[in-house]
PDB file of C-alpha atoms in Angstrom:
ATOM      1  CA  GLU A 242     120.146  89.680 152.577  1.00 48.00           C
ATOM      2  CA  LYS A 243     118.934  89.352 149.114  1.00 45.00           C
ATOM      3  CA  SER A 244     120.074  90.356 145.689  1.00 44.00           C
ATOM      4  CA  ILE A 245     119.023  90.642 142.058  1.00 44.00           C
ATOM      5  CA  THR A 246     121.210  89.606 139.086  1.00 40.00           C
ATOM      6  CA  LEU A 247     120.630  90.904 136.291  1.00 38.00           C
ATOM      7  CA  VAL A 248     122.335  88.777 132.718  1.00 39.00           C
ATOM      8  CA  ARG A 249     121.849  90.254 129.626  1.00 36.00           C
ATOM      9  CA  LYS A 250     121.497  87.831 126.508  1.00 36.00           C
ATOM     10  CA  GLU A 251     123.652  88.787 123.947  1.00 39.00           C
ATOM     11  CA  GLU A 252     121.857  87.240 120.774  1.00 38.00           C
ATOM     12  CA  ALA A 253     124.964  86.426 117.971  1.00 42.00           C
ATOM     13  CA  VAL A 254     125.963  89.021 115.712  1.00 40.00           C
ATOM     14  CA  PRO A 255     127.277  87.940 112.518  1.00 48.00           C
ATOM     15  CA  GLU A 256     130.726  88.142 111.786  1.00 51.00           C
ATOM     16  CA  GLU A 257     130.649  91.134 109.484  1.00 52.00           C
ATOM     17  CA  VAL A 258     128.474  93.098 111.824  1.00 46.00           C
ATOM     18  CA  ALA A 259     130.400  92.397 115.056  1.00 48.00           C
ATOM     19  CA  ALA A 260     133.824  93.773 112.701  1.00 42.00           C
ATOM     20  CA  GLU A 261     132.390  96.992 111.381  1.00 52.00           C
ATOM     21  CA  GLU A 262     133.439  99.957 113.744  1.00 60.00           C
ATOM     22  CA  ARG A 263     131.329 101.737 115.688  1.00 75.00           C
ATOM     23  CA  GLY A 264     130.690 105.099 113.629  1.00 91.00           C
ATOM     24  CA  GLY A 265     130.480 108.758 115.010  1.00 94.00           C
ATOM     25  CA  TYR A 266     126.875 110.206 116.863  1.00 96.00           C
ATOM     26  CA  TYR A 267     125.225 113.019 114.542  1.00 97.00           C
ATOM     27  CA  ALA A 268     122.514 114.991 115.368  1.00 97.00           C
ATOM     28  CA  LEU A 269     119.981 117.436 113.041  1.00 97.00           C
ATOM     29  CA  PHE A 270     117.503 119.647 114.922  1.00 97.00           C
ATOM     30  CA  ILE A 271     114.641 121.312 113.745  1.00 97.00           C
ATOM     31  CA  GLY A 272     112.590 123.831 115.570  1.00 97.00           C
ATOM     32  CA  ASN A 273     110.316 126.193 114.213  1.00 96.00           C
ATOM     33  CA  SER A 274     108.551 128.994 116.567  1.00 96.00           C
ATOM     34  CA  GLU A 275     107.594 131.446 114.339  1.00 97.00           C
ATOM     35  CA  TYR A 276     105.056 130.646 111.860  1.00 96.00           C
ATOM     36  CA  GLN A 277     103.563 132.641 109.137  1.00 96.00           C
ATOM     37  CA  HIS A 278     100.384 130.896 109.097  1.00 95.00           C
ATOM     38  CA  TRP A 279     100.043 129.187 112.042  1.00 95.00           C
ATOM     39  CA  ARG A 280     100.345 130.181 116.052  1.00 95.00           C
ATOM     40  CA  ASP A 281     103.459 130.652 117.115  1.00 96.00           C
ATOM     41  CA  LEU A 282     104.868 128.487 119.595  1.00 94.00           C
ATOM     42  CA  ASP A 283     106.716 129.652 123.015  1.00 93.00           C
ATOM     43  CA  THR A 284     109.525 126.335 123.385  1.00 93.00           C
ATOM     44  CA  PRO A 285     110.668 124.867 120.084  1.00 95.00           C
ATOM     45  CA  ARG A 286     113.811 127.217 119.469  1.00 95.00           C
ATOM     46  CA  TYR A 287     115.036 127.123 123.253  1.00 94.00           C
ATOM     47  CA  ASP A 288     114.144 123.365 122.969  1.00 94.00           C
ATOM     48  CA  VAL A 289     116.453 122.265 120.199  1.00 95.00           C
ATOM     49  CA  GLU A 290     118.948 124.737 121.744  1.00 95.00           C
ATOM     50  CA  SER A 291     119.284 123.130 124.818  1.00 94.00           C
ATOM     51  CA  VAL A 292     118.633 119.503 124.320  1.00 95.00           C
ATOM     52  CA  SER A 293     122.235 120.215 121.351  1.00 96.00           C
ATOM     53  CA  ARG A 294     123.757 121.156 124.368  1.00 95.00           C
ATOM     54  CA  ILE A 295     123.263 118.999 126.361  1.00 95.00           C
ATOM     55  CA  LEU A 296     123.911 116.144 123.167  1.00 95.00           C
ATOM     56  CA  GLN A 297     126.909 118.098 122.009  1.00 95.00           C
ATOM     57  CA  ASP A 298     128.522 118.618 126.014  1.00 94.00           C
ATOM     58  CA  GLY A 299     127.772 115.412 127.716  1.00 93.00           C
ATOM     59  CA  TYR A 300     127.017 112.771 125.057  1.00 93.00           C
ATOM     60  CA  ASN A 301     129.894 113.832 122.669  1.00 93.00           C
ATOM     61  CA  PHE A 302     127.368 114.400 119.305  1.00 96.00           C
ATOM     62  CA  THR A 303     128.205 116.181 116.741  1.00 96.00           C
ATOM     63  CA  ILE A 304     125.952 118.293 116.097  1.00 96.00           C
ATOM     64  CA  ARG A 305     125.027 118.858 112.320  1.00 94.00           C
ATOM     65  CA  LYS A 306     122.343 121.503 111.838  1.00 95.00           C
ATOM     66  CA  ILE A 307     120.078 123.539 114.345  1.00 97.00           C
ATOM     67  CA  MET A 308     117.333 124.485 112.273  1.00 97.00           C
ATOM     68  CA  VAL A 309     115.498 127.390 113.608  1.00 97.00           C
ATOM     69  CA  ASP A 310     112.120 128.454 111.920  1.00 97.00           C
ATOM     70  CA  SER A 311     112.741 126.543 108.455  1.00 97.00           C
ATOM     71  CA  SER A 312     110.544 126.369 105.398  1.00 97.00           C
ATOM     72  CA  HIS A 313     108.901 122.940 104.390  1.00 96.00           C
ATOM     73  CA  LYS A 314     111.832 123.106 101.271  1.00 97.00           C
ATOM     74  CA  ASP A 315     114.805 123.459 103.965  1.00 97.00           C
ATOM     75  CA  ILE A 316     113.156 120.629 105.831  1.00 97.00           C
ATOM     76  CA  LEU A 317     113.492 118.627 102.997  1.00 95.00           C
ATOM     77  CA  LYS A 318     116.531 119.286 102.204  1.00 96.00           C
ATOM     78  CA  ALA A 319     118.072 118.736 105.583  1.00 96.00           C
ATOM     79  CA  LEU A 320     116.234 115.249 106.401  1.00 95.00           C
ATOM     80  CA  ASN A 321     117.974 114.425 102.412  1.00 93.00           C
ATOM     81  CA  GLU A 322     121.072 115.976 103.051  1.00 95.00           C
ATOM     82  CA  GLN A 323     121.861 113.246 105.533  1.00 95.00           C
ATOM     83  CA  ARG A 324     122.164 110.008 102.969  1.00 93.00           C
ATOM     84  CA  ASN A 325     125.536 112.112 102.375  1.00 94.00           C
ATOM     85  CA  GLN A 326     126.632 113.456 105.731  1.00 94.00           C
ATOM     86  CA  VAL A 327     126.760 109.906 107.720  1.00 94.00           C
ATOM     87  CA  ALA A 328     128.213 106.555 107.161  1.00 92.00           C
ATOM     88  CA  PRO A 329     126.978 102.904 107.909  1.00 90.00           C
ATOM     89  CA  GLY A 330     127.954 102.210 111.195  1.00 91.00           C
ATOM     90  CA  ASP A 331     126.696 105.900 112.347  1.00 94.00           C
ATOM     91  CA  SER A 332     124.167 107.148 114.971  1.00 94.00           C
ATOM     92  CA  LEU A 333     121.749 109.857 113.905  1.00 96.00           C
ATOM     93  CA  LEU A 334     119.612 111.527 115.814  1.00 95.00           C
ATOM     94  CA  ILE A 335     116.475 113.777 113.939  1.00 95.00           C
ATOM     95  CA  TYR A 336     114.595 116.264 116.507  1.00 95.00           C
ATOM     96  CA  TYR A 337     111.584 117.597 115.491  1.00 93.00           C
ATOM     97  CA  SER A 338     109.555 120.432 117.374  1.00 94.00           C
ATOM     98  CA  GLY A 339     106.804 122.580 116.265  1.00 94.00           C
ATOM     99  CA  HIS A 340     103.109 121.901 115.039  1.00 92.00           C
ATOM    100  CA  GLY A 341     102.037 118.918 113.740  1.00 89.00           C
ATOM    101  CA  VAL A 342      98.567 118.042 112.354  1.00 88.00           C
ATOM    102  CA  LEU A 343      96.714 115.247 111.349  1.00 86.00           C
ATOM    103  CA  HIS A 344      94.751 114.995 107.753  1.00 87.00           C
ATOM    104  CA  LYS A 345      92.464 112.693 106.653  1.00 88.00           C
ATOM    105  CA  GLY A 346      94.315 110.094 109.016  1.00 84.00           C
ATOM    106  CA  LYS A 347      97.181 110.941 108.343  1.00 86.00           C
ATOM    107  CA  GLY A 348     100.117 112.835 110.231  1.00 87.00           C
ATOM    108  CA  TYR A 349     102.199 115.709 108.886  1.00 90.00           C
ATOM    109  CA  TRP A 350     104.702 117.820 110.487  1.00 92.00           C
ATOM    110  CA  VAL A 351     103.714 121.617 109.846  1.00 95.00           C
ATOM    111  CA  PRO A 352     107.572 123.989 108.417  1.00 97.00           C
ATOM    112  CA  ALA A 353     107.400 127.131 109.136  1.00 97.00           C
ATOM    113  CA  ASP A 354     105.977 128.264 105.881  1.00 97.00           C
ATOM    114  CA  GLY A 355     103.201 125.907 106.026  1.00 95.00           C
ATOM    115  CA  TYR A 356      99.557 126.725 105.492  1.00 94.00           C
ATOM    116  CA  LEU A 357      96.625 126.172 107.676  1.00 91.00           C
ATOM    117  CA  ASP A 358      94.303 124.353 105.628  1.00 88.00           C
ATOM    118  CA  ASP A 359      96.471 123.354 102.847  1.00 90.00           C
ATOM    119  CA  PRO A 360      98.249 120.191 103.408  1.00 92.00           C
ATOM    120  CA  ALA A 361     101.074 121.200  99.960  1.00 92.00           C
ATOM    121  CA  LYS A 362     103.584 122.835 102.320  1.00 93.00           C
ATOM    122  CA  TRP A 363     103.047 120.262 105.134  1.00 95.00           C
ATOM    123  CA  ILE A 364     105.405 117.581 104.980  1.00 94.00           C
ATOM    124  CA  PRO A 365     103.598 114.175 105.473  1.00 91.00           C
ATOM    125  CA  ASN A 366     105.442 111.021 107.759  1.00 87.00           C
ATOM    126  CA  VAL A 367     105.689 109.102 104.491  1.00 86.00           C
ATOM    127  CA  ASP A 368     107.696 111.201 103.168  1.00 89.00           C
ATOM    128  CA  ILE A 369     109.442 111.832 106.553  1.00 89.00           C
ATOM    129  CA  ASN A 370     109.759 108.248 106.181  1.00 86.00           C
ATOM    130  CA  ARG A 371     111.225 107.763 102.996  1.00 86.00           C
ATOM    131  CA  ALA A 372     114.370 109.815 103.560  1.00 89.00           C
ATOM    132  CA  LEU A 373     114.887 107.588 106.887  1.00 87.00           C
ATOM    133  CA  ARG A 374     114.927 104.532 104.688  1.00 85.00           C
ATOM    134  CA  ARG A 375     117.423 106.258 102.175  1.00 89.00           C
ATOM    135  CA  ILE A 376     119.533 107.270 105.108  1.00 92.00           C
ATOM    136  CA  PRO A 377     122.752 104.730 106.171  1.00 91.00           C
ATOM    137  CA  ALA A 378     123.678 105.438 109.284  1.00 91.00           C
ATOM    138  CA  ARG A 379     123.353 102.023 111.471  1.00 90.00           C
ATOM    139  CA  HIS A 380     120.893 103.564 113.412  1.00 91.00           C
ATOM    140  CA  VAL A 381     118.432 106.580 113.380  1.00 91.00           C
ATOM    141  CA  ILE A 382     116.197 107.894 116.157  1.00 90.00           C
ATOM    142  CA  VAL A 383     113.621 110.698 115.462  1.00 89.00           C
ATOM    143  CA  VAL A 384     111.946 112.181 118.661  1.00 89.00           C
ATOM    144  CA  ALA A 385     109.616 114.079 117.491  1.00 86.00           C
ATOM    145  CA  ASP A 386     107.938 117.121 119.834  1.00 86.00           C
ATOM    146  CA  SER A 387     104.472 118.304 117.894  1.00 82.00           C
ATOM    147  CA  CYS A 388     100.690 117.412 117.772  1.00 77.00           C
ATOM    148  CA  TYR A 389      99.911 114.005 116.729  1.00 71.00           C
ATOM    149  CA  SER A 390     103.561 112.937 116.214  1.00 67.00           C
ATOM    150  CA  GLY A 391     102.564 109.494 117.409  1.00 64.00           C
ATOM    151  CA  THR A 392     101.593 108.947 113.930  1.00 67.00           C
ATOM    152  CA  LEU A 393     105.133 108.677 112.687  1.00 66.00           C
ATOM    153  CA  ALA A 394     105.311 106.005 115.209  1.00 59.00           C
ATOM    154  CA  GLN A 395     102.874 104.131 113.220  1.00 57.00           C
ATOM    155  CA  GLU A 396     103.814 104.174 109.688  1.00 55.00           C
ATOM    156  CA  LYS A 397     106.016 101.171 108.960  1.00 53.00           C
ATOM    157  CA  PHE A 398     110.294 102.074 108.864  1.00 48.00           C
ATOM    158  CA  VAL A 399     110.802  99.151 106.368  1.00 44.00           C
ATOM    159  CA  LEU A 400     113.860  98.927 105.474  1.00 44.00           C
ATOM    160  CA  ARG A 401     115.556  98.342 102.040  1.00 44.00           C
ATOM    161  CA  GLU A 402     117.058  94.870 102.303  1.00 43.00           C
ATOM    162  CA  GLN A 403     116.185  91.930 105.070  1.00 39.00           C
ATOM    163  CA  LYS A 404     119.687  91.523 106.416  1.00 47.00           C
ATOM    164  CA  ASP A 405     119.182  95.395 106.981  1.00 47.00           C
ATOM    165  CA  ALA A 406     116.382  94.276 109.221  1.00 43.00           C
ATOM    166  CA  PHE A 407     119.112  92.811 111.868  1.00 46.00           C
ATOM    167  CA  ARG A 408     121.782  95.374 111.551  1.00 64.00           C
ATOM    168  CA  ARG A 409     119.686  98.518 110.937  1.00 73.00           C
ATOM    169  CA  SER A 410     117.468 100.489 113.429  1.00 78.00           C
ATOM    170  CA  ARG A 411     114.792 103.396 112.645  1.00 74.00           C
ATOM    171  CA  THR A 412     113.296 104.130 115.724  1.00 74.00           C
ATOM    172  CA  ALA A 413     110.727 107.443 116.620  1.00 72.00           C
ATOM    173  CA  MET A 414     109.693 108.787 119.960  1.00 74.00           C
ATOM    174  CA  SER A 415     106.510 110.889 119.554  1.00 64.00           C
ATOM    175  CA  ALA A 416     105.393 113.624 122.412  1.00 68.00           C
ATOM    176  CA  GLY A 417     101.482 111.803 122.592  1.00 58.00           C
ATOM    177  CA  SER A 418      99.690 109.328 120.920  1.00 51.00           C
ATOM    178  CA  GLY A 419      98.629 109.411 116.632  1.00 48.00           C
ATOM    179  CA  ASP A 420      95.593 111.057 118.085  1.00 49.00           C
ATOM    180  CA  GLU A 421      96.352 113.434 120.755  1.00 47.00           C
ATOM    181  CA  VAL A 422      97.171 117.468 120.572  1.00 49.00           C
ATOM    182  CA  VAL A 423     100.345 117.292 122.582  1.00 46.00           C
ATOM    183  CA  LEU A 424     100.263 120.984 124.925  1.00 45.00           C
ATOM    184  CA  GLU A 425     102.465 124.081 125.459  1.00 46.00           C
ATOM    185  CA  PRO A 426     104.317 123.820 129.401  1.00 41.00           C
ATOM    186  CA  VAL A 427     102.271 125.941 131.432  1.00 38.00           C
ATOM    187  CA  LEU A 428     104.575 128.634 133.287  1.00 36.00           C
ATOM    188  CA  ALA A 429     103.133 129.477 137.178  1.00 38.00           C
ATOM    189  CA  GLU A 430     102.916 133.530 137.687  1.00 44.00           C
ATOM    190  CA  GLY A 431     105.818 135.407 137.222  1.00 43.00           C
ATOM    191  CA  GLU A 432     107.712 132.378 135.698  1.00 36.00           C
ATOM    192  CA  LYS A 433     109.471 133.294 132.387  1.00 38.00           C
ATOM    193  CA  ASP A 434     109.478 131.230 129.222  1.00 38.00           C
ATOM    194  CA  ASN A 435     112.915 130.783 127.676  1.00 33.00           C
TER     195      ASN A 435
END
């Protein structure tokens, strides 16, 4: 009988990093289902409520905020507030579910008050990335469930100092690539959408 043993090679960690205590796990949820100017979506509200319960109950995450049908102003405010709500040793998950749009090769999140043909109230990836760079958490992951959410991963998460690149991480997980429309789930006849 053969067996395989996997050995994980640990990289040397600078003393100041090893000495840091592991911080808490926090999450911010944004789910836009009802839009003022766009077609409403069936699942974002359910998605943020379900995933937040799983992270809180099963993984001891502290839920900072669950935002439903939020405006441009409120989403940017919540992203920027994270600077003062997490510490350097913490981990933060930001979950966005809602419309996304690709305009002139750039990706955007569409808040509940976003206009159809006017990007003035859309949230560009560059603004999202700027907010992520300012968050002091050691690890930040963005889960984006929207059309064209892959464009967020195409943006560079540039950290302030070179030494930060070793100590901090910024990761984006998207529902599709930069040029894909994400489809809503199709329910079988008789199934109820939650």
